[in-house]
Amino acid sequence: MHEVSIAVAICDEVTRRAASAKANRILNVRIRAGELTAIVNDALAFAWEVVTEGTIAGGSHLKIERIPVRIECARCGVQPPVALDRLECRKCGSPAAEIVRGRELEVIDMEVEHDAADTGRSAVHT
Ligand SMILES: [Zn+2]
């Protein structure tokens, strides 16, 4: 289950960002995950719950945006999204010269909370 190591990596990154933004709680995290990462949403959501427990991201909600796979054909250019098991050009059928989308795995943004003395919620964008 590679979702656990992904959850650990995301947790590391968002807690580091929250620390530099002087936030003391993370409420929501949005990530972008390409289909090629083969992440199972439910498994990642569960791993997130386990991994973030006891951290400032504990109890936060992880929203996953899936990015479909796009390929580029050397002859025909970039294609509309293709199925994972058919990484070939839709026009000429040649194998994908390059995969241009679908490998992404990144934090889009997150919502954090500051001290009660502060104004409360704020969003950290990247
Ligand atoms: Zn082609």
JSON list of C-alpha atoms and ligand atoms in Angstrom, two decimals:
[
{"chain": "A", "resi": 1, "resn": "MET", "atom": "CA", "xyz": [0.00, 0.00, 0.00]},
{"chain": "A", "resi": 2, "resn": "HIS", "atom": "CA", "xyz": [2.02, 2.98, -1.23]},
{"chain": "A", "resi": 3, "resn": "GLU", "atom": "CA", "xyz": [-0.66, 5.38, 0.01]},
{"chain": "A", "resi": 4, "resn": "VAL", "atom": "CA", "xyz": [0.95, 5.36, 3.47]},
{"chain": "A", "resi": 5, "resn": "SER", "atom": "CA", "xyz": [4.30, 6.66, 2.20]},
{"chain": "A", "resi": 6, "resn": "ILE", "atom": "CA", "xyz": [2.48, 9.24, 0.08]},
{"chain": "A", "resi": 7, "resn": "ALA", "atom": "CA", "xyz": [0.48, 10.37, 3.12]},
{"chain": "A", "resi": 8, "resn": "VAL", "atom": "CA", "xyz": [3.73, 10.66, 5.10]},
{"chain": "A", "resi": 9, "resn": "ALA", "atom": "CA", "xyz": [5.33, 12.79, 2.38]},
{"chain": "A", "resi": 10, "resn": "ILE", "atom": "CA", "xyz": [2.30, 15.09, 2.11]},
{"chain": "A", "resi": 11, "resn": "CYS", "atom": "CA", "xyz": [2.06, 15.39, 5.88]},
{"chain": "A", "resi": 12, "resn": "ASP", "atom": "CA", "xyz": [5.75, 16.34, 6.08]},
{"chain": "A", "resi": 13, "resn": "GLU", "atom": "CA", "xyz": [5.32, 19.00, 3.46]},
{"chain": "A", "resi": 14, "resn": "VAL", "atom": "CA", "xyz": [2.14, 20.61, 4.81]},
{"chain": "A", "resi": 15, "resn": "THR", "atom": "CA", "xyz": [3.32, 20.64, 8.42]},
{"chain": "A", "resi": 16, "resn": "ARG", "atom": "CA", "xyz": [6.55, 22.31, 7.27]},
{"chain": "A", "resi": 17, "resn": "ARG", "atom": "CA", "xyz": [4.59, 24.90, 5.32]},
{"chain": "A", "resi": 18, "resn": "ALA", "atom": "CA", "xyz": [2.23, 25.47, 8.25]},
{"chain": "A", "resi": 19, "resn": "ALA", "atom": "CA", "xyz": [5.20, 25.99, 10.55]},
{"chain": "A", "resi": 20, "resn": "SER", "atom": "CA", "xyz": [6.71, 28.62, 8.28]},
{"chain": "A", "resi": 21, "resn": "ALA", "atom": "CA", "xyz": [3.28, 30.32, 8.04]},
{"chain": "A", "resi": 22, "resn": "LYS", "atom": "CA", "xyz": [3.16, 30.20, 11.86]},
{"chain": "A", "resi": 23, "resn": "ALA", "atom": "CA", "xyz": [-0.10, 28.29, 11.78]},
{"chain": "A", "resi": 24, "resn": "ASN", "atom": "CA", "xyz": [-0.94, 25.92, 14.58]},
{"chain": "A", "resi": 25, "resn": "ARG", "atom": "CA", "xyz": [-3.54, 23.77, 12.92]},
{"chain": "A", "resi": 26, "resn": "ILE", "atom": "CA", "xyz": [-4.19, 22.46, 9.44]},
{"chain": "A", "resi": 27, "resn": "LEU", "atom": "CA", "xyz": [-7.87, 22.21, 8.53]},
{"chain": "A", "resi": 28, "resn": "ASN", "atom": "CA", "xyz": [-7.96, 21.22, 4.88]},
{"chain": "A", "resi": 29, "resn": "VAL", "atom": "CA", "xyz": [-5.41, 20.11, 2.31]},
{"chain": "A", "resi": 30, "resn": "ARG", "atom": "CA", "xyz": [-6.00, 19.88, -1.42]},
{"chain": "A", "resi": 31, "resn": "ILE", "atom": "CA", "xyz": [-3.71, 17.76, -3.55]},
{"chain": "A", "resi": 32, "resn": "ARG", "atom": "CA", "xyz": [-3.45, 17.00, -7.24]},
{"chain": "A", "resi": 33, "resn": "ALA", "atom": "CA", "xyz": [-2.85, 13.36, -8.13]},
{"chain": "A", "resi": 34, "resn": "GLY", "atom": "CA", "xyz": [-2.31, 12.12, -11.66]},
{"chain": "A", "resi": 35, "resn": "GLU", "atom": "CA", "xyz": [-3.93, 8.83, -12.64]},
{"chain": "A", "resi": 36, "resn": "LEU", "atom": "CA", "xyz": [-0.48, 7.31, -13.18]},
{"chain": "A", "resi": 37, "resn": "THR", "atom": "CA", "xyz": [0.25, 7.60, -9.46]},
{"chain": "A", "resi": 38, "resn": "ALA", "atom": "CA", "xyz": [-2.39, 4.86, -9.10]},
{"chain": "A", "resi": 39, "resn": "ILE", "atom": "CA", "xyz": [-3.54, 6.32, -5.80]},
{"chain": "A", "resi": 40, "resn": "VAL", "atom": "CA", "xyz": [-6.67, 4.78, -4.37]},
{"chain": "A", "resi": 41, "resn": "ASN", "atom": "CA", "xyz": [-8.62, 7.71, -2.92]},
{"chain": "A", "resi": 42, "resn": "ASP", "atom": "CA", "xyz": [-10.15, 5.76, -0.03]},
{"chain": "A", "resi": 43, "resn": "ALA", "atom": "CA", "xyz": [-6.83, 4.17, 0.89]},
{"chain": "A", "resi": 44, "resn": "LEU", "atom": "CA", "xyz": [-5.11, 7.56, 0.88]},
{"chain": "A", "resi": 45, "resn": "ALA", "atom": "CA", "xyz": [-7.89, 9.14, 2.93]},
{"chain": "A", "resi": 46, "resn": "PHE", "atom": "CA", "xyz": [-7.50, 6.35, 5.49]},
{"chain": "A", "resi": 47, "resn": "ALA", "atom": "CA", "xyz": [-3.69, 6.60, 5.49]},
{"chain": "A", "resi": 48, "resn": "TRP", "atom": "CA", "xyz": [-4.02, 10.37, 5.93]},
{"chain": "A", "resi": 49, "resn": "GLU", "atom": "CA", "xyz": [-6.14, 9.90, 9.03]},
{"chain": "A", "resi": 50, "resn": "VAL", "atom": "CA", "xyz": [-3.61, 7.51, 10.55]},
{"chain": "A", "resi": 51, "resn": "VAL", "atom": "CA", "xyz": [-0.45, 9.39, 9.56]},
{"chain": "A", "resi": 52, "resn": "THR", "atom": "CA", "xyz": [-1.65, 12.85, 10.66]},
{"chain": "A", "resi": 53, "resn": "GLU", "atom": "CA", "xyz": [-2.92, 11.71, 14.04]},
{"chain": "A", "resi": 54, "resn": "GLY", "atom": "CA", "xyz": [-1.04, 13.57, 16.76]},
{"chain": "A", "resi": 55, "resn": "THR", "atom": "CA", "xyz": [0.30, 16.17, 14.28]},
{"chain": "A", "resi": 56, "resn": "ILE", "atom": "CA", "xyz": [-1.09, 19.65, 13.61]},
{"chain": "A", "resi": 57, "resn": "ALA", "atom": "CA", "xyz": [-2.77, 18.13, 10.55]},
{"chain": "A", "resi": 58, "resn": "GLY", "atom": "CA", "xyz": [-4.71, 15.68, 12.72]},
{"chain": "A", "resi": 59, "resn": "GLY", "atom": "CA", "xyz": [-8.42, 15.66, 11.89]},
{"chain": "A", "resi": 60, "resn": "SER", "atom": "CA", "xyz": [-7.86, 17.65, 8.71]},
{"chain": "A", "resi": 61, "resn": "HIS", "atom": "CA", "xyz": [-9.63, 16.83, 5.49]},
{"chain": "A", "resi": 62, "resn": "LEU", "atom": "CA", "xyz": [-7.62, 15.72, 2.48]},
{"chain": "A", "resi": 63, "resn": "LYS", "atom": "CA", "xyz": [-9.21, 16.54, -0.86]},
{"chain": "A", "resi": 64, "resn": "ILE", "atom": "CA", "xyz": [-7.83, 14.71, -3.85]},
{"chain": "A", "resi": 65, "resn": "GLU", "atom": "CA", "xyz": [-8.14, 16.07, -7.38]},
{"chain": "A", "resi": 66, "resn": "ARG", "atom": "CA", "xyz": [-7.48, 13.41, -9.98]},
{"chain": "A", "resi": 67, "resn": "ILE", "atom": "CA", "xyz": [-5.64, 14.41, -13.13]},
{"chain": "A", "resi": 68, "resn": "PRO", "atom": "CA", "xyz": [-6.33, 12.28, -16.22]},
{"chain": "A", "resi": 69, "resn": "VAL", "atom": "CA", "xyz": [-3.46, 11.00, -18.33]},
{"chain": "A", "resi": 70, "resn": "ARG", "atom": "CA", "xyz": [-2.56, 12.92, -21.48]},
{"chain": "A", "resi": 71, "resn": "ILE", "atom": "CA", "xyz": [0.01, 11.89, -23.99]},
{"chain": "A", "resi": 72, "resn": "GLU", "atom": "CA", "xyz": [1.83, 13.63, -26.77]},
{"chain": "A", "resi": 73, "resn": "CYS", "atom": "CA", "xyz": [2.29, 11.95, -30.11]},
{"chain": "A", "resi": 74, "resn": "ALA", "atom": "CA", "xyz": [5.44, 12.90, -32.02]},
{"chain": "A", "resi": 75, "resn": "ARG", "atom": "CA", "xyz": [3.35, 13.34, -35.17]},
{"chain": "A", "resi": 76, "resn": "CYS", "atom": "CA", "xyz": [-0.08, 14.50, -33.96]},
{"chain": "A", "resi": 77, "resn": "GLY", "atom": "CA", "xyz": [0.69, 16.46, -30.81]},
{"chain": "A", "resi": 78, "resn": "VAL", "atom": "CA", "xyz": [-1.02, 16.46, -27.44]},
{"chain": "A", "resi": 79, "resn": "GLN", "atom": "CA", "xyz": [-4.10, 14.28, -27.14]},
{"chain": "A", "resi": 80, "resn": "PRO", "atom": "CA", "xyz": [-7.29, 14.39, -25.11]},
{"chain": "A", "resi": 81, "resn": "PRO", "atom": "CA", "xyz": [-7.12, 12.24, -21.95]},
{"chain": "A", "resi": 82, "resn": "VAL", "atom": "CA", "xyz": [-6.41, 8.57, -22.66]},
{"chain": "A", "resi": 83, "resn": "ALA", "atom": "CA", "xyz": [-7.10, 5.39, -20.71]},
{"chain": "A", "resi": 84, "resn": "LEU", "atom": "CA", "xyz": [-4.29, 4.04, -18.56]},
{"chain": "A", "resi": 85, "resn": "ASP", "atom": "CA", "xyz": [-4.18, 0.77, -20.49]},
{"chain": "A", "resi": 86, "resn": "ARG", "atom": "CA", "xyz": [-4.11, 2.47, -23.89]},
{"chain": "A", "resi": 87, "resn": "LEU", "atom": "CA", "xyz": [-1.20, 4.89, -23.90]},
{"chain": "A", "resi": 88, "resn": "GLU", "atom": "CA", "xyz": [-1.19, 5.41, -27.64]},
{"chain": "A", "resi": 89, "resn": "CYS", "atom": "CA", "xyz": [-2.16, 8.11, -30.11]},
{"chain": "A", "resi": 90, "resn": "ARG", "atom": "CA", "xyz": [-5.87, 8.19, -30.88]},
{"chain": "A", "resi": 91, "resn": "LYS", "atom": "CA", "xyz": [-5.25, 9.37, -34.44]},
{"chain": "A", "resi": 92, "resn": "CYS", "atom": "CA", "xyz": [-2.35, 7.31, -35.75]},
{"chain": "A", "resi": 93, "resn": "GLY", "atom": "CA", "xyz": [-2.08, 4.62, -33.07]},
{"chain": "A", "resi": 94, "resn": "SER", "atom": "CA", "xyz": [1.62, 5.07, -32.45]},
{"chain": "A", "resi": 95, "resn": "PRO", "atom": "CA", "xyz": [2.77, 4.59, -28.87]},
{"chain": "A", "resi": 96, "resn": "ALA", "atom": "CA", "xyz": [2.88, 7.67, -26.67]},
{"chain": "A", "resi": 97, "resn": "ALA", "atom": "CA", "xyz": [6.00, 9.70, -27.41]},
{"chain": "A", "resi": 98, "resn": "GLU", "atom": "CA", "xyz": [5.63, 11.42, -24.11]},
{"chain": "A", "resi": 99, "resn": "ILE", "atom": "CA", "xyz": [3.28, 11.43, -21.16]},
{"chain": "A", "resi": 100, "resn": "VAL", "atom": "CA", "xyz": [2.51, 15.09, -20.52]},
{"chain": "A", "resi": 101, "resn": "ARG", "atom": "CA", "xyz": [-0.05, 14.82, -17.72]},
{"chain": "A", "resi": 102, "resn": "GLY", "atom": "CA", "xyz": [-0.94, 12.18, -15.17]},
{"chain": "A", "resi": 103, "resn": "ARG", "atom": "CA", "xyz": [2.23, 11.85, -13.09]},
{"chain": "A", "resi": 104, "resn": "GLU", "atom": "CA", "xyz": [1.44, 14.82, -10.83]},
{"chain": "A", "resi": 105, "resn": "LEU", "atom": "CA", "xyz": [1.50, 14.47, -7.11]},
{"chain": "A", "resi": 106, "resn": "GLU", "atom": "CA", "xyz": [1.52, 17.83, -5.40]},
{"chain": "A", "resi": 107, "resn": "VAL", "atom": "CA", "xyz": [-0.11, 19.95, -2.76]},
{"chain": "A", "resi": 108, "resn": "ILE", "atom": "CA", "xyz": [-2.35, 22.61, -4.35]},
{"chain": "A", "resi": 109, "resn": "ASP", "atom": "CA", "xyz": [-3.14, 24.58, -1.23]},
{"chain": "A", "resi": 110, "resn": "MET", "atom": "CA", "xyz": [-4.31, 24.22, 2.32]},
{"chain": "A", "resi": 111, "resn": "GLU", "atom": "CA", "xyz": [-6.41, 25.93, 4.92]},
{"chain": "A", "resi": 112, "resn": "VAL", "atom": "CA", "xyz": [-4.81, 26.57, 8.28]},
{"chain": "A", "resi": 113, "resn": "GLU", "atom": "CA", "xyz": [-5.75, 28.06, 11.61]},
{"chain": "A", "resi": 114, "resn": "HIS", "atom": "CA", "xyz": [-3.66, 30.49, 13.63]},
{"chain": "A", "resi": 115, "resn": "ASP", "atom": "CA", "xyz": [-3.73, 31.28, 17.33]},
{"chain": "A", "resi": 116, "resn": "ALA", "atom": "CA", "xyz": [-6.99, 32.52, 18.82]},
{"chain": "A", "resi": 117, "resn": "ALA", "atom": "CA", "xyz": [-5.28, 35.92, 19.16]},
{"chain": "A", "resi": 118, "resn": "ASP", "atom": "CA", "xyz": [-4.95, 35.98, 15.41]},
{"chain": "A", "resi": 119, "resn": "THR", "atom": "CA", "xyz": [-7.86, 36.48, 13.01]},
{"chain": "A", "resi": 120, "resn": "GLY", "atom": "CA", "xyz": [-8.49, 32.78, 12.70]},
{"chain": "A", "resi": 121, "resn": "ARG", "atom": "CA", "xyz": [-8.65, 30.97, 9.40]},
{"chain": "A", "resi": 122, "resn": "SER", "atom": "CA", "xyz": [-6.50, 31.77, 6.48]},
{"chain": "A", "resi": 123, "resn": "ALA", "atom": "CA", "xyz": [-5.53, 29.95, 3.37]},
{"chain": "A", "resi": 124, "resn": "VAL", "atom": "CA", "xyz": [-1.99, 29.21, 2.34]},
{"chain": "A", "resi": 125, "resn": "HIS", "atom": "CA", "xyz": [-1.62, 29.06, -1.41]},
{"chain": "A", "resi": 126, "resn": "THR", "atom": "CA", "xyz": [1.31, 27.94, -3.41]},
{"chain": "B", "resi": 1, "resn": "ZN", "atom": "ZN", "xyz": [-0.29, 10.31, -33.62]}
]
